[in-house]
Amino acid sequence: MGLIAIGDIHGCAKSLDALLQTLDPSPDDHLLFVGDYIDRGPNSRGVIDRLLALRKEVDCTFLRGNHEAMMLEYLDNGTFSLWRMNGGVSTLQSYRDDGERTVDIPSSHAQFVRDTKLYHETDDFFFVHAGLDPHHTIAENLEQADEQTFLWERGHLEAEEVAWEKPVVCGHTPQPTPINREKLILIDTGCVYHMQPGMGTLTAAYLPEREFVDVAYADG
């Protein structure tokens, strides 16, 4: 059984298809997505459609990113200001039929977002969208159960040392290439930010081998 972690997709449905073609996962593999399936890119609806189909073929775990959390705030409370500033408009546009002003988010898509997990842990790795407080152990981070940390944390990127018991695998903060440290693996390589120098790939990591695979932005 292969464990494959996949970085932030951000509405780049064609790039996701290209990566899945490259990976060619089998039913024996486990795909672990670190969140941020939606926003900024051109086809958030298409991304979720693809993931809903994929989970029928391959064992998948879908973590919640901060962008899914903002979408949930919109769905549950109508809160839009923060989501709008972070790419939510592109997501809503993907749920409009051609020529229609009405947004229609299928219940299966809303449920997909609700079902995302804040973290996933194995014997050898801890998976979370953004990261963890580097000054506390993983166990201590879990005791605090701070959703903001799981979804928004960035302090670990500059920390000289971390207190974690095992490597943490995350996304959230785009980097030109994956970060591959003893206790930190970061696989958001800024697919949706393809216009920025050094960015523009969607990355996956085979674990525990730490073999990285990427494809170039394909949604243009």
PDB file of C-alpha atoms in Angstrom:
ATOM      1  CA  MET A   1       0.000   0.000   0.000  1.00  0.00           C
ATOM      2  CA  GLY A   2       1.410   3.365  -1.029  1.00  0.00           C
ATOM      3  CA  LEU A   3       0.761   6.558   0.915  1.00  0.00           C
ATOM      4  CA  ILE A   4       0.746   9.635  -1.312  1.00  0.00           C
ATOM      5  CA  ALA A   5       0.244  13.150   0.066  1.00  0.00           C
ATOM      6  CA  ILE A   6      -1.029  15.814  -2.353  1.00  0.00           C
ATOM      7  CA  GLY A   7      -0.652  19.566  -1.954  1.00  0.00           C
ATOM      8  CA  ASP A   8      -2.979  22.551  -2.306  1.00  0.00           C
ATOM      9  CA  ILE A   9      -5.086  22.401  -5.497  1.00  0.00           C
ATOM     10  CA  HIS A  10      -7.001  25.712  -5.299  1.00  0.00           C
ATOM     11  CA  GLY A  11      -9.504  25.164  -8.077  1.00  0.00           C
ATOM     12  CA  CYS A  12      -6.955  23.921 -10.627  1.00  0.00           C
ATOM     13  CA  ALA A  13      -8.953  20.955 -11.907  1.00  0.00           C
ATOM     14  CA  LYS A  14      -6.872  20.284 -15.034  1.00  0.00           C
ATOM     15  CA  SER A  15      -3.678  20.380 -13.006  1.00  0.00           C
ATOM     16  CA  LEU A  16      -5.204  17.858 -10.590  1.00  0.00           C
ATOM     17  CA  ASP A  17      -6.090  15.575 -13.502  1.00  0.00           C
ATOM     18  CA  ALA A  18      -2.537  15.866 -14.837  1.00  0.00           C
ATOM     19  CA  LEU A  19      -1.066  14.947 -11.457  1.00  0.00           C
ATOM     20  CA  LEU A  20      -3.401  11.982 -11.038  1.00  0.00           C
ATOM     21  CA  GLN A  21      -2.456  10.767 -14.510  1.00  0.00           C
ATOM     22  CA  THR A  22       1.199  10.962 -13.541  1.00  0.00           C
ATOM     23  CA  LEU A  23       0.665   9.202 -10.213  1.00  0.00           C
ATOM     24  CA  ASP A  24      -1.696   6.580 -11.701  1.00  0.00           C
ATOM     25  CA  PRO A  25      -2.825   5.437  -8.227  1.00  0.00           C
ATOM     26  CA  SER A  26      -4.039   1.893  -7.710  1.00  0.00           C
ATOM     27  CA  PRO A  27      -6.848   0.719  -5.398  1.00  0.00           C
ATOM     28  CA  ASP A  28      -4.116  -0.320  -2.968  1.00  0.00           C
ATOM     29  CA  ASP A  29      -2.840   3.237  -2.567  1.00  0.00           C
ATOM     30  CA  HIS A  30      -3.951   5.803  -0.002  1.00  0.00           C
ATOM     31  CA  LEU A  31      -4.194   9.392  -1.215  1.00  0.00           C
ATOM     32  CA  LEU A  32      -3.944  12.038   1.502  1.00  0.00           C
ATOM     33  CA  PHE A  33      -4.965  15.542   0.433  1.00  0.00           C
ATOM     34  CA  VAL A  34      -3.788  18.361   2.705  1.00  0.00           C
ATOM     35  CA  GLY A  35      -6.672  20.750   1.929  1.00  0.00           C
ATOM     36  CA  ASP A  36      -7.416  23.935  -0.005  1.00  0.00           C
ATOM     37  CA  TYR A  37      -9.269  22.309  -2.880  1.00  0.00           C
ATOM     38  CA  ILE A  38     -11.134  25.522  -3.708  1.00  0.00           C
ATOM     39  CA  ASP A  39     -10.703  29.278  -4.306  1.00  0.00           C
ATOM     40  CA  ARG A  40      -8.493  31.408  -6.556  1.00  0.00           C
ATOM     41  CA  GLY A  41      -8.317  28.912  -9.431  1.00  0.00           C
ATOM     42  CA  PRO A  42     -10.789  28.635 -12.325  1.00  0.00           C
ATOM     43  CA  ASN A  43     -12.747  25.472 -11.474  1.00  0.00           C
ATOM     44  CA  SER A  44     -13.298  24.687  -7.809  1.00  0.00           C
ATOM     45  CA  ARG A  45     -16.501  22.849  -8.665  1.00  0.00           C
ATOM     46  CA  GLY A  46     -14.590  20.629 -11.098  1.00  0.00           C
ATOM     47  CA  VAL A  47     -11.997  19.822  -8.448  1.00  0.00           C
ATOM     48  CA  ILE A  48     -14.616  18.608  -5.975  1.00  0.00           C
ATOM     49  CA  ASP A  49     -16.408  16.660  -8.722  1.00  0.00           C
ATOM     50  CA  ARG A  50     -13.113  14.902  -9.483  1.00  0.00           C
ATOM     51  CA  LEU A  51     -12.397  14.154  -5.831  1.00  0.00           C
ATOM     52  CA  LEU A  52     -15.880  12.741  -5.262  1.00  0.00           C
ATOM     53  CA  ALA A  53     -15.320  10.378  -8.194  1.00  0.00           C
ATOM     54  CA  LEU A  54     -11.781   9.542  -7.109  1.00  0.00           C
ATOM     55  CA  ARG A  55     -12.753   8.367  -3.637  1.00  0.00           C
ATOM     56  CA  LYS A  56     -14.873   5.645  -5.243  1.00  0.00           C
ATOM     57  CA  GLU A  57     -11.732   4.283  -6.910  1.00  0.00           C
ATOM     58  CA  VAL A  58      -8.968   4.838  -4.353  1.00  0.00           C
ATOM     59  CA  ASP A  59      -8.772   5.147  -0.571  1.00  0.00           C
ATOM     60  CA  CYS A  60      -8.708   8.904   0.111  1.00  0.00           C
ATOM     61  CA  THR A  61      -8.393  11.151   3.136  1.00  0.00           C
ATOM     62  CA  PHE A  62      -9.383  14.778   2.691  1.00  0.00           C
ATOM     63  CA  LEU A  63      -8.090  17.299   5.202  1.00  0.00           C
ATOM     64  CA  ARG A  64      -9.717  20.672   5.752  1.00  0.00           C
ATOM     65  CA  GLY A  65      -7.858  23.770   4.644  1.00  0.00           C
ATOM     66  CA  ASN A  66      -8.500  27.312   5.756  1.00  0.00           C
ATOM     67  CA  HIS A  67     -10.344  27.900   2.482  1.00  0.00           C
ATOM     68  CA  GLU A  68     -12.793  25.066   3.175  1.00  0.00           C
ATOM     69  CA  ALA A  69     -13.292  26.530   6.656  1.00  0.00           C
ATOM     70  CA  MET A  70     -14.182  29.894   5.108  1.00  0.00           C
ATOM     71  CA  MET A  71     -16.609  28.189   2.725  1.00  0.00           C
ATOM     72  CA  LEU A  72     -18.270  26.471   5.694  1.00  0.00           C
ATOM     73  CA  GLU A  73     -18.678  29.832   7.421  1.00  0.00           C
ATOM     74  CA  TYR A  74     -20.419  31.062   4.292  1.00  0.00           C
ATOM     75  CA  LEU A  75     -22.645  28.003   4.019  1.00  0.00           C
ATOM     76  CA  ASP A  76     -23.588  27.952   7.696  1.00  0.00           C
ATOM     77  CA  ASN A  77     -23.688  31.638   8.618  1.00  0.00           C
ATOM     78  CA  GLY A  78     -23.598  33.612   5.383  1.00  0.00           C
ATOM     79  CA  THR A  79     -20.213  35.065   6.356  1.00  0.00           C
ATOM     80  CA  PHE A  80     -18.533  36.233   3.183  1.00  0.00           C
ATOM     81  CA  SER A  81     -16.126  39.127   3.809  1.00  0.00           C
ATOM     82  CA  LEU A  82     -13.040  37.068   4.693  1.00  0.00           C
ATOM     83  CA  TRP A  83     -13.807  34.423   2.075  1.00  0.00           C
ATOM     84  CA  ARG A  84     -14.284  37.079  -0.604  1.00  0.00           C
ATOM     85  CA  MET A  85     -10.820  38.501   0.168  1.00  0.00           C
ATOM     86  CA  ASN A  86      -9.327  35.025  -0.147  1.00  0.00           C
ATOM     87  CA  GLY A  87     -10.664  33.890  -3.503  1.00  0.00           C
ATOM     88  CA  GLY A  88     -14.206  32.852  -2.636  1.00  0.00           C
ATOM     89  CA  VAL A  89     -15.685  34.729  -5.590  1.00  0.00           C
ATOM     90  CA  SER A  90     -13.985  32.392  -8.074  1.00  0.00           C
ATOM     91  CA  THR A  91     -15.449  29.407  -6.252  1.00  0.00           C
ATOM     92  CA  LEU A  92     -18.983  30.796  -6.352  1.00  0.00           C
ATOM     93  CA  GLN A  93     -18.586  31.623 -10.044  1.00  0.00           C
ATOM     94  CA  SER A  94     -17.730  27.990 -10.738  1.00  0.00           C
ATOM     95  CA  TYR A  95     -21.152  27.055  -9.322  1.00  0.00           C
ATOM     96  CA  ARG A  96     -23.045  29.347 -11.703  1.00  0.00           C
ATOM     97  CA  ASP A  97     -24.483  27.877 -14.876  1.00  0.00           C
ATOM     98  CA  ASP A  98     -23.589  29.782 -18.042  1.00  0.00           C
ATOM     99  CA  GLY A  99     -25.528  33.012 -18.170  1.00  0.00           C
ATOM    100  CA  GLU A 100     -27.116  32.457 -14.761  1.00  0.00           C
ATOM    101  CA  ARG A 101     -26.675  34.674 -11.710  1.00  0.00           C
ATOM    102  CA  THR A 102     -27.855  32.052  -9.228  1.00  0.00           C
ATOM    103  CA  VAL A 103     -25.232  30.043  -7.358  1.00  0.00           C
ATOM    104  CA  ASP A 104     -26.141  26.368  -6.963  1.00  0.00           C
ATOM    105  CA  ILE A 105     -23.815  24.383  -4.702  1.00  0.00           C
ATOM    106  CA  PRO A 106     -24.860  20.711  -4.788  1.00  0.00           C
ATOM    107  CA  SER A 107     -25.547  19.136  -1.418  1.00  0.00           C
ATOM    108  CA  SER A 108     -22.900  16.495  -2.166  1.00  0.00           C
ATOM    109  CA  HIS A 109     -20.290  19.247  -2.515  1.00  0.00           C
ATOM    110  CA  ALA A 110     -21.352  20.973   0.695  1.00  0.00           C
ATOM    111  CA  GLN A 111     -21.214  17.617   2.482  1.00  0.00           C
ATOM    112  CA  PHE A 112     -17.767  16.921   1.065  1.00  0.00           C
ATOM    113  CA  VAL A 113     -16.519  20.148   2.631  1.00  0.00           C
ATOM    114  CA  ARG A 114     -18.233  19.370   5.954  1.00  0.00           C
ATOM    115  CA  ASP A 115     -16.680  15.898   6.044  1.00  0.00           C
ATOM    116  CA  THR A 116     -13.085  17.111   5.709  1.00  0.00           C
ATOM    117  CA  LYS A 117     -10.835  16.284   8.665  1.00  0.00           C
ATOM    118  CA  LEU A 118      -8.664  18.676  10.645  1.00  0.00           C
ATOM    119  CA  TYR A 119      -5.771  16.210  10.809  1.00  0.00           C
ATOM    120  CA  HIS A 120      -4.692  12.643  10.143  1.00  0.00           C
ATOM    121  CA  GLU A 121      -2.067  10.688  12.040  1.00  0.00           C
ATOM    122  CA  THR A 122      -0.131   7.526  11.259  1.00  0.00           C
ATOM    123  CA  ASP A 123       2.644   5.827  13.195  1.00  0.00           C
ATOM    124  CA  ASP A 124       5.259   7.710  11.187  1.00  0.00           C
ATOM    125  CA  PHE A 125       3.668  11.032  10.154  1.00  0.00           C
ATOM    126  CA  PHE A 126       1.205  13.684  11.248  1.00  0.00           C
ATOM    127  CA  PHE A 127      -0.812  15.398   8.495  1.00  0.00           C
ATOM    128  CA  VAL A 128      -2.447  18.798   8.861  1.00  0.00           C
ATOM    129  CA  HIS A 129      -3.256  21.641   6.487  1.00  0.00           C
ATOM    130  CA  ALA A 130      -1.211  24.558   7.797  1.00  0.00           C
ATOM    131  CA  GLY A 131       1.101  23.180  10.468  1.00  0.00           C
ATOM    132  CA  LEU A 132       1.432  23.014  14.246  1.00  0.00           C
ATOM    133  CA  ASP A 133       2.818  25.225  16.972  1.00  0.00           C
ATOM    134  CA  PRO A 134       6.514  24.341  16.794  1.00  0.00           C
ATOM    135  CA  HIS A 135       7.070  24.963  20.505  1.00  0.00           C
ATOM    136  CA  HIS A 136       4.655  22.228  21.595  1.00  0.00           C
ATOM    137  CA  THR A 137       4.659  18.509  20.945  1.00  0.00           C
ATOM    138  CA  ILE A 138       2.082  17.034  18.611  1.00  0.00           C
ATOM    139  CA  ALA A 139       0.296  15.626  21.641  1.00  0.00           C
ATOM    140  CA  GLU A 140       0.191  19.075  23.236  1.00  0.00           C
ATOM    141  CA  ASN A 141      -1.101  20.619  20.009  1.00  0.00           C
ATOM    142  CA  LEU A 142      -3.884  18.040  19.975  1.00  0.00           C
ATOM    143  CA  GLU A 143      -4.729  18.696  23.623  1.00  0.00           C
ATOM    144  CA  GLN A 144      -5.183  22.370  22.802  1.00  0.00           C
ATOM    145  CA  ALA A 145      -7.245  21.396  19.736  1.00  0.00           C
ATOM    146  CA  ASP A 146      -6.842  24.882  18.304  1.00  0.00           C
ATOM    147  CA  GLU A 147      -8.531  24.861  14.901  1.00  0.00           C
ATOM    148  CA  GLN A 148      -6.878  28.166  14.024  1.00  0.00           C
ATOM    149  CA  THR A 149      -3.464  26.525  14.419  1.00  0.00           C
ATOM    150  CA  PHE A 150      -4.406  23.557  12.242  1.00  0.00           C
ATOM    151  CA  LEU A 151      -5.748  25.859   9.520  1.00  0.00           C
ATOM    152  CA  TRP A 152      -3.550  28.974   9.617  1.00  0.00           C
ATOM    153  CA  GLU A 153      -0.243  28.308  11.455  1.00  0.00           C
ATOM    154  CA  ARG A 154       3.026  29.441   9.862  1.00  0.00           C
ATOM    155  CA  GLY A 155       5.384  29.815  12.827  1.00  0.00           C
ATOM    156  CA  HIS A 156       7.010  26.461  12.174  1.00  0.00           C
ATOM    157  CA  LEU A 157       8.508  27.687   8.907  1.00  0.00           C
ATOM    158  CA  GLU A 158      11.006  29.950  10.663  1.00  0.00           C
ATOM    159  CA  ALA A 159      11.521  27.838  13.787  1.00  0.00           C
ATOM    160  CA  GLU A 160      15.092  26.611  14.283  1.00  0.00           C
ATOM    161  CA  GLU A 161      13.788  23.603  16.197  1.00  0.00           C
ATOM    162  CA  VAL A 162      10.415  21.926  16.626  1.00  0.00           C
ATOM    163  CA  ALA A 163       9.111  19.904  19.555  1.00  0.00           C
ATOM    164  CA  TRP A 164       7.212  17.426  17.422  1.00  0.00           C
ATOM    165  CA  GLU A 165       7.553  13.692  17.986  1.00  0.00           C
ATOM    166  CA  LYS A 166       7.408  12.847  14.270  1.00  0.00           C
ATOM    167  CA  PRO A 167       7.428  14.617  10.897  1.00  0.00           C
ATOM    168  CA  VAL A 168       4.496  16.906  10.139  1.00  0.00           C
ATOM    169  CA  VAL A 169       3.253  16.972   6.529  1.00  0.00           C
ATOM    170  CA  CYS A 170       1.386  20.119   5.509  1.00  0.00           C
ATOM    171  CA  GLY A 171       0.622  22.673   2.806  1.00  0.00           C
ATOM    172  CA  HIS A 172      -0.880  26.182   3.151  1.00  0.00           C
ATOM    173  CA  THR A 173       2.217  28.314   2.572  1.00  0.00           C
ATOM    174  CA  PRO A 174       3.329  28.250  -1.084  1.00  0.00           C
ATOM    175  CA  GLN A 175       7.001  27.516  -1.716  1.00  0.00           C
ATOM    176  CA  PRO A 176       8.949  27.283  -4.997  1.00  0.00           C
ATOM    177  CA  THR A 177       9.950  23.725  -4.078  1.00  0.00           C
ATOM    178  CA  PRO A 178       8.829  21.332  -1.329  1.00  0.00           C
ATOM    179  CA  ILE A 179      10.332  21.762   2.115  1.00  0.00           C
ATOM    180  CA  ASN A 180      11.908  18.480   3.178  1.00  0.00           C
ATOM    181  CA  ARG A 181      13.294  18.664   6.694  1.00  0.00           C
ATOM    182  CA  GLU A 182      13.652  15.958   9.302  1.00  0.00           C
ATOM    183  CA  LYS A 183      10.411  16.952  11.058  1.00  0.00           C
ATOM    184  CA  LEU A 184       8.672  19.032   8.367  1.00  0.00           C
ATOM    185  CA  ILE A 185       7.446  18.198   4.869  1.00  0.00           C
ATOM    186  CA  LEU A 186       5.596  21.017   3.091  1.00  0.00           C
ATOM    187  CA  ILE A 187       4.068  20.289  -0.303  1.00  0.00           C
ATOM    188  CA  ASP A 188       2.250  23.458  -1.358  1.00  0.00           C
ATOM    189  CA  THR A 189       4.229  24.598  -4.394  1.00  0.00           C
ATOM    190  CA  GLY A 190       1.820  27.323  -5.472  1.00  0.00           C
ATOM    191  CA  CYS A 191       0.068  25.730  -8.444  1.00  0.00           C
ATOM    192  CA  VAL A 192      -2.517  28.517  -8.631  1.00  0.00           C
ATOM    193  CA  TYR A 193       0.215  31.173  -8.340  1.00  0.00           C
ATOM    194  CA  HIS A 194       1.744  30.188 -11.679  1.00  0.00           C
ATOM    195  CA  MET A 195       2.198  33.833 -12.625  1.00  0.00           C
ATOM    196  CA  GLN A 196       4.651  34.350  -9.769  1.00  0.00           C
ATOM    197  CA  PRO A 197       8.323  33.515 -10.405  1.00  0.00           C
ATOM    198  CA  GLY A 198       9.221  30.043  -9.179  1.00  0.00           C
ATOM    199  CA  MET A 199       5.640  29.000  -8.494  1.00  0.00           C
ATOM    200  CA  GLY A 200       3.140  27.046 -10.545  1.00  0.00           C
ATOM    201  CA  THR A 201       3.362  23.330  -9.805  1.00  0.00           C
ATOM    202  CA  LEU A 202       1.102  20.856  -8.054  1.00  0.00           C
ATOM    203  CA  THR A 203       3.135  18.484  -5.898  1.00  0.00           C
ATOM    204  CA  ALA A 204       2.658  15.031  -4.404  1.00  0.00           C
ATOM    205  CA  ALA A 205       4.927  13.131  -2.019  1.00  0.00           C
ATOM    206  CA  TYR A 206       5.322   9.376  -1.768  1.00  0.00           C
ATOM    207  CA  LEU A 207       5.778   8.427   1.882  1.00  0.00           C
ATOM    208  CA  PRO A 208       7.795   7.269   3.706  1.00  0.00           C
ATOM    209  CA  GLU A 209      10.222   7.474   0.778  1.00  0.00           C
ATOM    210  CA  ARG A 210       9.908  11.274   0.500  1.00  0.00           C
ATOM    211  CA  GLU A 211       9.865  11.015  -3.251  1.00  0.00           C
ATOM    212  CA  PHE A 212       8.320  14.167  -4.735  1.00  0.00           C
ATOM    213  CA  VAL A 213       6.369  14.302  -7.992  1.00  0.00           C
ATOM    214  CA  ASP A 214       4.993  17.468  -9.558  1.00  0.00           C
ATOM    215  CA  VAL A 215       3.187  18.715 -12.634  1.00  0.00           C
ATOM    216  CA  ALA A 216       3.110  22.215 -14.076  1.00  0.00           C
ATOM    217  CA  TYR A 217      -0.014  24.372 -13.909  1.00  0.00           C
ATOM    218  CA  ALA A 218      -2.316  23.100 -16.663  1.00  0.00           C
ATOM    219  CA  ASP A 219      -5.423  25.268 -16.312  1.00  0.00           C
ATOM    220  CA  GLY A 220      -4.455  28.129 -18.572  1.00  0.00           C
TER     221      GLY A 220
END
